[in-house]
Amino acid sequence: MDKKELAFSVARVAEEAGRMICAERHPQVFVKEGHANFVTSMDIACQSFLLEKLSPLLPGAQVMAEEQDNPQLLPGYCWIIDPIDGTTNYMHDYRHSSISIALVKDGEGVLGVVHNPYLQESFVGVRGIGAFLNGKPIRVSDRGIADALVIFGSAPYHRGLLELTARVIRRLLLDCRDIRRTGSAALDLCYIACGRTDGFFEATLCPWDFAAAAIVLQEAGGQVRPLDGAPFRFDRSSGMVGGNPVAFPALWDGIQKEYQEWKREKKLIK
């Protein structure tokens, strides 16, 4: 099958997994390393289901997934999976979580799927073809920074980044229309892709948090860049800045000023 057909096959798998998630209202909860970092029995069950269903679609592909030990990303195809992005939301029945599935080949994004089972919304991005919401093409907004609604993540597992996050939030409140915090980075980036919001910041994310949504956003005409300015990679954790192409330059410059000043104060740079 071609990559667009494959992407929508993946979306159907994610939708099926979404029904599993919504059916379980009281999952068992386990504590992971880091502040307020949890995994539920449904994260584990959903990941197992996704691996079972995705394997026949692309036999022999590697897997990088949140709830397993991950080897170094090797050449060839690799699925990058977050079975529940927004686990804390899920634990609280906050009803804003997503299933995130990316496919990369030799380090380049091929397709991304992010499914919100509560709203029955499937975001799909296919490299070189476009981005879609429930099968209909989507595009980023053309709002500038002064009119922008910007979403941020608080990197709750990394308390050492709290000061940086607070500085950036203050900057955003001065520069943009308003800010939001939702608890699912994958959905945050997809909301930029469909024009609901205009920018995004989080001080650090794992590849499974951003991989699929970054592909969706780029295919919808948006931009996403690691906070440290290094080339975009799917095999390392990094801070992320995303936005529509009108708001992004000012968003990036403002965040970089705070980031560089924070690094100087922490004596991370001279």
PDB file of C-alpha atoms in Angstrom:
ATOM      1  CA  MET A   1       0.000   0.000   0.000  1.00  0.00           C
ATOM      2  CA  ASP A   2       1.153   3.588  -0.571  1.00  0.00           C
ATOM      3  CA  LYS A   3       2.040   5.817   2.392  1.00  0.00           C
ATOM      4  CA  LYS A   4      -1.268   7.711   2.451  1.00  0.00           C
ATOM      5  CA  GLU A   5      -3.210   4.460   2.510  1.00  0.00           C
ATOM      6  CA  LEU A   6      -0.852   3.200   5.213  1.00  0.00           C
ATOM      7  CA  ALA A   7      -1.398   6.368   7.267  1.00  0.00           C
ATOM      8  CA  PHE A   8      -5.162   5.961   7.263  1.00  0.00           C
ATOM      9  CA  SER A   9      -4.795   2.281   8.135  1.00  0.00           C
ATOM     10  CA  VAL A  10      -2.732   3.391  11.142  1.00  0.00           C
ATOM     11  CA  ALA A  11      -5.462   5.898  12.033  1.00  0.00           C
ATOM     12  CA  ARG A  12      -8.018   3.093  12.121  1.00  0.00           C
ATOM     13  CA  VAL A  13      -5.768   1.148  14.503  1.00  0.00           C
ATOM     14  CA  ALA A  14      -5.469   4.227  16.726  1.00  0.00           C
ATOM     15  CA  GLU A  15      -9.246   4.660  16.712  1.00  0.00           C
ATOM     16  CA  GLU A  16      -9.703   1.060  17.820  1.00  0.00           C
ATOM     17  CA  ALA A  17      -7.186   1.598  20.609  1.00  0.00           C
ATOM     18  CA  GLY A  18      -9.065   4.748  21.580  1.00  0.00           C
ATOM     19  CA  ARG A  19     -12.202   2.740  22.205  1.00  0.00           C
ATOM     20  CA  MET A  20     -10.207   0.519  24.577  1.00  0.00           C
ATOM     21  CA  ILE A  21      -8.980   3.559  26.487  1.00  0.00           C
ATOM     22  CA  CYS A  22     -12.420   5.087  26.875  1.00  0.00           C
ATOM     23  CA  ALA A  23     -13.939   1.800  28.049  1.00  0.00           C
ATOM     24  CA  GLU A  24     -11.583   1.547  31.056  1.00  0.00           C
ATOM     25  CA  ARG A  25     -12.465   4.211  33.623  1.00  0.00           C
ATOM     26  CA  HIS A  26     -10.433   2.935  36.605  1.00  0.00           C
ATOM     27  CA  PRO A  27      -7.008   1.728  35.421  1.00  0.00           C
ATOM     28  CA  GLN A  28      -4.333   0.582  37.830  1.00  0.00           C
ATOM     29  CA  VAL A  29      -1.672   3.280  38.338  1.00  0.00           C
ATOM     30  CA  PHE A  30       2.079   2.800  38.775  1.00  0.00           C
ATOM     31  CA  VAL A  31       4.767   5.385  39.593  1.00  0.00           C
ATOM     32  CA  LYS A  32       7.707   5.890  37.229  1.00  0.00           C
ATOM     33  CA  GLU A  33      10.991   7.762  37.742  1.00  0.00           C
ATOM     34  CA  GLY A  34      10.615  11.541  37.980  1.00  0.00           C
ATOM     35  CA  HIS A  35       8.220  13.944  39.678  1.00  0.00           C
ATOM     36  CA  ALA A  36       4.517  13.124  39.126  1.00  0.00           C
ATOM     37  CA  ASN A  37       5.406  10.596  36.422  1.00  0.00           C
ATOM     38  CA  PHE A  38       2.915   7.766  36.104  1.00  0.00           C
ATOM     39  CA  VAL A  39       1.953   4.827  33.916  1.00  0.00           C
ATOM     40  CA  THR A  40      -1.363   3.008  33.992  1.00  0.00           C
ATOM     41  CA  SER A  41      -2.362  -0.535  33.205  1.00  0.00           C
ATOM     42  CA  MET A  42      -4.119   0.864  30.120  1.00  0.00           C
ATOM     43  CA  ASP A  43      -0.898   2.507  28.835  1.00  0.00           C
ATOM     44  CA  ILE A  44       0.668  -0.942  28.886  1.00  0.00           C
ATOM     45  CA  ALA A  45      -2.359  -2.735  27.414  1.00  0.00           C
ATOM     46  CA  CYS A  46      -2.813  -0.122  24.699  1.00  0.00           C
ATOM     47  CA  GLN A  47       0.847  -0.264  23.705  1.00  0.00           C
ATOM     48  CA  SER A  48       0.675  -4.056  23.440  1.00  0.00           C
ATOM     49  CA  PHE A  49      -2.436  -3.769  21.259  1.00  0.00           C
ATOM     50  CA  LEU A  50      -0.786  -1.179  18.980  1.00  0.00           C
ATOM     51  CA  LEU A  51       2.319  -3.304  18.519  1.00  0.00           C
ATOM     52  CA  GLU A  52       0.181  -6.308  17.616  1.00  0.00           C
ATOM     53  CA  LYS A  53      -1.857  -4.373  15.039  1.00  0.00           C
ATOM     54  CA  LEU A  54       0.969  -2.324  13.513  1.00  0.00           C
ATOM     55  CA  SER A  55       3.418  -5.176  13.026  1.00  0.00           C
ATOM     56  CA  PRO A  56       1.596  -6.753  10.036  1.00  0.00           C
ATOM     57  CA  LEU A  57       1.322  -3.360   8.319  1.00  0.00           C
ATOM     58  CA  LEU A  58       5.104  -3.083   8.024  1.00  0.00           C
ATOM     59  CA  PRO A  59       6.840  -6.355   8.926  1.00  0.00           C
ATOM     60  CA  GLY A  60      10.328  -5.966  10.346  1.00  0.00           C
ATOM     61  CA  ALA A  61      10.020  -2.328  11.384  1.00  0.00           C
ATOM     62  CA  GLN A  62      11.720  -1.273  14.612  1.00  0.00           C
ATOM     63  CA  VAL A  63       9.696   0.109  17.494  1.00  0.00           C
ATOM     64  CA  MET A  64      10.435   2.984  19.833  1.00  0.00           C
ATOM     65  CA  ALA A  65       7.673   3.228  22.443  1.00  0.00           C
ATOM     66  CA  GLU A  66       7.226   4.965  25.774  1.00  0.00           C
ATOM     67  CA  GLU A  67       6.535   1.906  27.897  1.00  0.00           C
ATOM     68  CA  GLN A  68       9.590  -0.167  26.988  1.00  0.00           C
ATOM     69  CA  ASP A  69      13.371   0.001  26.935  1.00  0.00           C
ATOM     70  CA  ASN A  70      14.365   1.524  23.618  1.00  0.00           C
ATOM     71  CA  PRO A  71      17.527   0.655  21.684  1.00  0.00           C
ATOM     72  CA  GLN A  72      19.396   3.128  19.505  1.00  0.00           C
ATOM     73  CA  LEU A  73      17.426   4.097  16.405  1.00  0.00           C
ATOM     74  CA  LEU A  74      18.821   2.063  13.520  1.00  0.00           C
ATOM     75  CA  PRO A  75      18.521   2.633   9.746  1.00  0.00           C
ATOM     76  CA  GLY A  76      15.237   1.556   8.184  1.00  0.00           C
ATOM     77  CA  TYR A  77      11.631   1.931   9.283  1.00  0.00           C
ATOM     78  CA  CYS A  78      10.693   2.601  12.889  1.00  0.00           C
ATOM     79  CA  TRP A  79       7.356   3.108  14.632  1.00  0.00           C
ATOM     80  CA  ILE A  80       7.471   5.737  17.403  1.00  0.00           C
ATOM     81  CA  ILE A  81       4.537   5.199  19.755  1.00  0.00           C
ATOM     82  CA  ASP A  82       2.974   6.874  22.759  1.00  0.00           C
ATOM     83  CA  PRO A  83      -0.002   4.696  23.771  1.00  0.00           C
ATOM     84  CA  ILE A  84      -1.501   7.476  25.916  1.00  0.00           C
ATOM     85  CA  ASP A  85      -0.111  10.985  25.613  1.00  0.00           C
ATOM     86  CA  GLY A  86      -1.623  12.767  28.597  1.00  0.00           C
ATOM     87  CA  THR A  87      -1.580   9.922  31.123  1.00  0.00           C
ATOM     88  CA  THR A  88      -2.218  12.249  34.082  1.00  0.00           C
ATOM     89  CA  ASN A  89      -5.292  13.622  32.291  1.00  0.00           C
ATOM     90  CA  TYR A  90      -6.431  10.052  31.707  1.00  0.00           C
ATOM     91  CA  MET A  91      -5.985   9.113  35.374  1.00  0.00           C
ATOM     92  CA  HIS A  92      -8.186  12.063  36.389  1.00  0.00           C
ATOM     93  CA  ASP A  93     -10.820  11.422  33.693  1.00  0.00           C
ATOM     94  CA  TYR A  94      -9.980  14.880  32.336  1.00  0.00           C
ATOM     95  CA  ARG A  95     -10.793  13.575  28.831  1.00  0.00           C
ATOM     96  CA  HIS A  96      -7.966  15.208  26.928  1.00  0.00           C
ATOM     97  CA  SER A  97      -5.461  12.512  25.975  1.00  0.00           C
ATOM     98  CA  SER A  98      -4.298  11.026  22.701  1.00  0.00           C
ATOM     99  CA  ILE A  99      -2.736   8.048  20.976  1.00  0.00           C
ATOM    100  CA  SER A 100       0.361   9.066  19.032  1.00  0.00           C
ATOM    101  CA  ILE A 101       1.955   6.961  16.283  1.00  0.00           C
ATOM    102  CA  ALA A 102       4.742   8.077  13.952  1.00  0.00           C
ATOM    103  CA  LEU A 103       6.587   6.188  11.258  1.00  0.00           C
ATOM    104  CA  VAL A 104      10.111   7.268  10.382  1.00  0.00           C
ATOM    105  CA  LYS A 105      12.578   5.876   7.881  1.00  0.00           C
ATOM    106  CA  ASP A 106      16.326   6.473   8.211  1.00  0.00           C
ATOM    107  CA  GLY A 107      15.603   9.292  10.635  1.00  0.00           C
ATOM    108  CA  GLU A 108      13.089  11.097   8.388  1.00  0.00           C
ATOM    109  CA  GLY A 109       9.382  11.335   9.150  1.00  0.00           C
ATOM    110  CA  VAL A 110       7.070   9.367   6.849  1.00  0.00           C
ATOM    111  CA  LEU A 111       3.693   9.732   8.554  1.00  0.00           C
ATOM    112  CA  GLY A 112       2.131  10.730  11.831  1.00  0.00           C
ATOM    113  CA  VAL A 113      -1.217   9.899  13.444  1.00  0.00           C
ATOM    114  CA  VAL A 114      -2.619  11.499  16.607  1.00  0.00           C
ATOM    115  CA  HIS A 115      -6.061  10.350  17.743  1.00  0.00           C
ATOM    116  CA  ASN A 116      -8.201  11.985  20.430  1.00  0.00           C
ATOM    117  CA  PRO A 117     -10.689   9.273  21.423  1.00  0.00           C
ATOM    118  CA  TYR A 118     -12.882  11.638  23.443  1.00  0.00           C
ATOM    119  CA  LEU A 119     -13.664  13.918  20.494  1.00  0.00           C
ATOM    120  CA  GLN A 120     -13.267  11.206  17.849  1.00  0.00           C
ATOM    121  CA  GLU A 121     -10.670  13.343  16.066  1.00  0.00           C
ATOM    122  CA  SER A 122      -7.872  11.745  14.047  1.00  0.00           C
ATOM    123  CA  PHE A 123      -5.043  13.983  12.865  1.00  0.00           C
ATOM    124  CA  VAL A 124      -2.975  12.478  10.058  1.00  0.00           C
ATOM    125  CA  GLY A 125       0.144  13.847   8.394  1.00  0.00           C
ATOM    126  CA  VAL A 126       1.785  12.216   5.368  1.00  0.00           C
ATOM    127  CA  ARG A 127       5.158  13.525   4.246  1.00  0.00           C
ATOM    128  CA  GLY A 128       4.875  15.334   0.918  1.00  0.00           C
ATOM    129  CA  ILE A 129       1.104  14.841   0.709  1.00  0.00           C
ATOM    130  CA  GLY A 130      -0.466  16.939   3.461  1.00  0.00           C
ATOM    131  CA  ALA A 131      -2.260  16.938   6.803  1.00  0.00           C
ATOM    132  CA  PHE A 132      -5.824  15.880   7.555  1.00  0.00           C
ATOM    133  CA  LEU A 133      -8.393  15.934  10.337  1.00  0.00           C
ATOM    134  CA  ASN A 134     -10.902  13.097   9.988  1.00  0.00           C
ATOM    135  CA  GLY A 135      -9.944  12.849   6.332  1.00  0.00           C
ATOM    136  CA  LYS A 136     -10.314  16.550   5.479  1.00  0.00           C
ATOM    137  CA  PRO A 137      -7.266  18.704   4.668  1.00  0.00           C
ATOM    138  CA  ILE A 138      -6.118  21.112   7.383  1.00  0.00           C
ATOM    139  CA  ARG A 139      -3.851  24.150   7.399  1.00  0.00           C
ATOM    140  CA  VAL A 140      -2.265  26.368  10.034  1.00  0.00           C
ATOM    141  CA  SER A 141      -3.605  29.854  10.781  1.00  0.00           C
ATOM    142  CA  ASP A 142      -2.021  33.086   9.569  1.00  0.00           C
ATOM    143  CA  ARG A 143      -2.223  34.933  12.897  1.00  0.00           C
ATOM    144  CA  GLY A 144       0.817  36.881  14.069  1.00  0.00           C
ATOM    145  CA  ILE A 145       2.260  36.760  17.566  1.00  0.00           C
ATOM    146  CA  ALA A 146       0.120  39.611  18.950  1.00  0.00           C
ATOM    147  CA  ASP A 147      -3.060  37.717  18.034  1.00  0.00           C
ATOM    148  CA  ALA A 148      -1.706  34.267  18.809  1.00  0.00           C
ATOM    149  CA  LEU A 149      -3.091  31.734  21.250  1.00  0.00           C
ATOM    150  CA  VAL A 150      -0.058  29.784  22.464  1.00  0.00           C
ATOM    151  CA  ILE A 151      -0.077  26.429  24.255  1.00  0.00           C
ATOM    152  CA  PHE A 152       2.729  25.442  26.600  1.00  0.00           C
ATOM    153  CA  GLY A 153       3.794  22.317  28.444  1.00  0.00           C
ATOM    154  CA  SER A 154       5.217  22.528  31.947  1.00  0.00           C
ATOM    155  CA  ALA A 155       7.712  19.607  31.706  1.00  0.00           C
ATOM    156  CA  PRO A 156       6.381  18.368  35.082  1.00  0.00           C
ATOM    157  CA  TYR A 157       8.815  15.444  35.371  1.00  0.00           C
ATOM    158  CA  HIS A 158      11.832  17.779  35.281  1.00  0.00           C
ATOM    159  CA  ARG A 159      11.674  20.168  38.229  1.00  0.00           C
ATOM    160  CA  GLY A 160      15.004  21.742  37.282  1.00  0.00           C
ATOM    161  CA  LEU A 161      13.306  23.284  34.234  1.00  0.00           C
ATOM    162  CA  LEU A 162      10.530  24.954  36.226  1.00  0.00           C
ATOM    163  CA  GLU A 163      12.286  28.333  36.349  1.00  0.00           C
ATOM    164  CA  LEU A 164      12.884  28.326  32.592  1.00  0.00           C
ATOM    165  CA  THR A 165       9.242  27.438  31.950  1.00  0.00           C
ATOM    166  CA  ALA A 166       8.036  30.218  34.254  1.00  0.00           C
ATOM    167  CA  ARG A 167      10.231  32.762  32.465  1.00  0.00           C
ATOM    168  CA  VAL A 168       8.924  31.717  29.068  1.00  0.00           C
ATOM    169  CA  ILE A 169       5.300  31.832  30.265  1.00  0.00           C
ATOM    170  CA  ARG A 170       5.780  35.387  31.493  1.00  0.00           C
ATOM    171  CA  ARG A 171       7.283  36.320  28.128  1.00  0.00           C
ATOM    172  CA  LEU A 172       4.431  34.696  26.225  1.00  0.00           C
ATOM    173  CA  LEU A 173       1.817  36.521  28.289  1.00  0.00           C
ATOM    174  CA  LEU A 174       3.459  39.806  27.314  1.00  0.00           C
ATOM    175  CA  ASP A 175       3.864  38.959  23.628  1.00  0.00           C
ATOM    176  CA  CYS A 176       0.758  36.987  22.606  1.00  0.00           C
ATOM    177  CA  ARG A 177      -3.009  37.131  23.056  1.00  0.00           C
ATOM    178  CA  ASP A 178      -3.199  34.398  25.696  1.00  0.00           C
ATOM    179  CA  ILE A 179      -1.784  31.024  26.728  1.00  0.00           C
ATOM    180  CA  ARG A 180      -3.151  27.561  27.528  1.00  0.00           C
ATOM    181  CA  ARG A 181      -1.919  24.374  29.238  1.00  0.00           C
ATOM    182  CA  THR A 182      -3.641  21.120  28.200  1.00  0.00           C
ATOM    183  CA  GLY A 183      -1.441  18.158  29.186  1.00  0.00           C
ATOM    184  CA  SER A 184      -0.972  16.482  25.784  1.00  0.00           C
ATOM    185  CA  ALA A 185       1.892  17.817  23.670  1.00  0.00           C
ATOM    186  CA  ALA A 186       0.768  15.708  20.716  1.00  0.00           C
ATOM    187  CA  LEU A 187      -2.651  17.363  20.669  1.00  0.00           C
ATOM    188  CA  ASP A 188      -1.081  20.778  21.325  1.00  0.00           C
ATOM    189  CA  LEU A 189       0.951  20.561  18.113  1.00  0.00           C
ATOM    190  CA  CYS A 190      -2.015  19.193  16.152  1.00  0.00           C
ATOM    191  CA  TYR A 191      -4.174  22.096  17.313  1.00  0.00           C
ATOM    192  CA  ILE A 192      -1.679  24.442  15.675  1.00  0.00           C
ATOM    193  CA  ALA A 193      -1.896  22.295  12.535  1.00  0.00           C
ATOM    194  CA  CYS A 194      -5.648  22.802  12.220  1.00  0.00           C
ATOM    195  CA  GLY A 195      -5.565  26.514  13.122  1.00  0.00           C
ATOM    196  CA  ARG A 196      -7.138  26.361  16.571  1.00  0.00           C
ATOM    197  CA  THR A 197      -3.967  27.692  18.174  1.00  0.00           C
ATOM    198  CA  ASP A 198      -0.839  29.361  16.852  1.00  0.00           C
ATOM    199  CA  GLY A 199       2.211  28.423  18.910  1.00  0.00           C
ATOM    200  CA  PHE A 200       3.691  25.902  21.355  1.00  0.00           C
ATOM    201  CA  PHE A 201       6.540  25.614  23.846  1.00  0.00           C
ATOM    202  CA  GLU A 202       7.796  22.915  26.203  1.00  0.00           C
ATOM    203  CA  ALA A 203      11.238  22.791  27.807  1.00  0.00           C
ATOM    204  CA  THR A 204      11.749  19.074  27.144  1.00  0.00           C
ATOM    205  CA  LEU A 205       9.854  16.270  25.417  1.00  0.00           C
ATOM    206  CA  CYS A 206      10.600  12.649  24.553  1.00  0.00           C
ATOM    207  CA  PRO A 207      10.465  11.557  20.892  1.00  0.00           C
ATOM    208  CA  TRP A 208       7.150   9.729  21.359  1.00  0.00           C
ATOM    209  CA  ASP A 209       5.617  12.956  22.706  1.00  0.00           C
ATOM    210  CA  PHE A 210       6.291  14.985  19.562  1.00  0.00           C
ATOM    211  CA  ALA A 211       7.157  12.659  16.656  1.00  0.00           C
ATOM    212  CA  ALA A 212       3.733  12.079  15.102  1.00  0.00           C
ATOM    213  CA  ALA A 213       2.391  15.561  15.791  1.00  0.00           C
ATOM    214  CA  ALA A 214       5.504  17.245  14.394  1.00  0.00           C
ATOM    215  CA  ILE A 215       4.887  15.501  11.067  1.00  0.00           C
ATOM    216  CA  VAL A 216       1.244  16.578  11.117  1.00  0.00           C
ATOM    217  CA  LEU A 217       2.208  20.180  11.892  1.00  0.00           C
ATOM    218  CA  GLN A 218       4.886  20.396   9.218  1.00  0.00           C
ATOM    219  CA  GLU A 219       2.545  18.946   6.600  1.00  0.00           C
ATOM    220  CA  ALA A 220      -0.075  21.535   7.590  1.00  0.00           C
ATOM    221  CA  GLY A 221       2.394  24.339   6.815  1.00  0.00           C
ATOM    222  CA  GLY A 222       3.710  24.883  10.342  1.00  0.00           C
ATOM    223  CA  GLN A 223       7.181  24.950  11.825  1.00  0.00           C
ATOM    224  CA  VAL A 224       8.687  23.022  14.718  1.00  0.00           C
ATOM    225  CA  ARG A 225      12.241  23.361  16.019  1.00  0.00           C
ATOM    226  CA  PRO A 226      14.236  21.958  18.952  1.00  0.00           C
ATOM    227  CA  LEU A 227      14.744  24.560  21.677  1.00  0.00           C
ATOM    228  CA  ASP A 228      18.542  24.232  21.516  1.00  0.00           C
ATOM    229  CA  GLY A 229      18.557  25.072  17.797  1.00  0.00           C
ATOM    230  CA  ALA A 230      20.054  21.712  16.803  1.00  0.00           C
ATOM    231  CA  PRO A 231      18.766  19.871  13.720  1.00  0.00           C
ATOM    232  CA  PHE A 232      15.410  18.161  14.226  1.00  0.00           C
ATOM    233  CA  ARG A 233      15.794  14.511  15.225  1.00  0.00           C
ATOM    234  CA  PHE A 234      13.382  11.745  16.176  1.00  0.00           C
ATOM    235  CA  ASP A 235      15.843   9.844  18.364  1.00  0.00           C
ATOM    236  CA  ARG A 236      16.513  12.301  21.193  1.00  0.00           C
ATOM    237  CA  SER A 237      14.619  14.222  23.835  1.00  0.00           C
ATOM    238  CA  SER A 238      14.620  18.000  23.471  1.00  0.00           C
ATOM    239  CA  GLY A 239      12.668  21.141  24.153  1.00  0.00           C
ATOM    240  CA  MET A 240      10.305  22.138  21.355  1.00  0.00           C
ATOM    241  CA  VAL A 241       8.962  25.348  19.841  1.00  0.00           C
ATOM    242  CA  GLY A 242       6.247  25.162  17.197  1.00  0.00           C
ATOM    243  CA  GLY A 243       3.961  27.556  15.405  1.00  0.00           C
ATOM    244  CA  ASN A 244       2.403  28.828  12.236  1.00  0.00           C
ATOM    245  CA  PRO A 245       4.919  30.539   9.906  1.00  0.00           C
ATOM    246  CA  VAL A 246       3.614  34.044  10.691  1.00  0.00           C
ATOM    247  CA  ALA A 247       3.891  33.826  14.478  1.00  0.00           C
ATOM    248  CA  PHE A 248       6.886  31.493  14.640  1.00  0.00           C
ATOM    249  CA  PRO A 249       9.770  33.965  14.077  1.00  0.00           C
ATOM    250  CA  ALA A 250       8.715  36.279  16.931  1.00  0.00           C
ATOM    251  CA  LEU A 251       7.770  33.305  19.099  1.00  0.00           C
ATOM    252  CA  TRP A 252      11.173  31.711  18.540  1.00  0.00           C
ATOM    253  CA  ASP A 253      13.105  34.934  19.164  1.00  0.00           C
ATOM    254  CA  GLY A 254      11.260  35.691  22.406  1.00  0.00           C
ATOM    255  CA  ILE A 255      11.677  32.180  23.775  1.00  0.00           C
ATOM    256  CA  GLN A 256      15.341  32.092  22.769  1.00  0.00           C
ATOM    257  CA  LYS A 257      16.060  35.304  24.682  1.00  0.00           C
ATOM    258  CA  GLU A 258      14.655  33.759  27.851  1.00  0.00           C
ATOM    259  CA  TYR A 259      16.366  30.430  27.202  1.00  0.00           C
ATOM    260  CA  GLN A 260      19.802  31.951  26.606  1.00  0.00           C
ATOM    261  CA  GLU A 261      19.518  34.222  29.642  1.00  0.00           C
ATOM    262  CA  TRP A 262      18.450  31.265  31.787  1.00  0.00           C
ATOM    263  CA  LYS A 263      21.472  29.278  30.584  1.00  0.00           C
ATOM    264  CA  ARG A 264      23.807  32.170  31.420  1.00  0.00           C
ATOM    265  CA  GLU A 265      22.358  32.477  34.910  1.00  0.00           C
ATOM    266  CA  LYS A 266      22.740  28.736  35.424  1.00  0.00           C
ATOM    267  CA  LYS A 267      26.310  29.048  34.097  1.00  0.00           C
ATOM    268  CA  LEU A 268      25.507  26.572  31.328  1.00  0.00           C
ATOM    269  CA  ILE A 269      27.091  29.053  28.898  1.00  0.00           C
ATOM    270  CA  LYS A 270      29.519  31.927  29.417  1.00  0.00           C
TER     271      LYS A 270
END
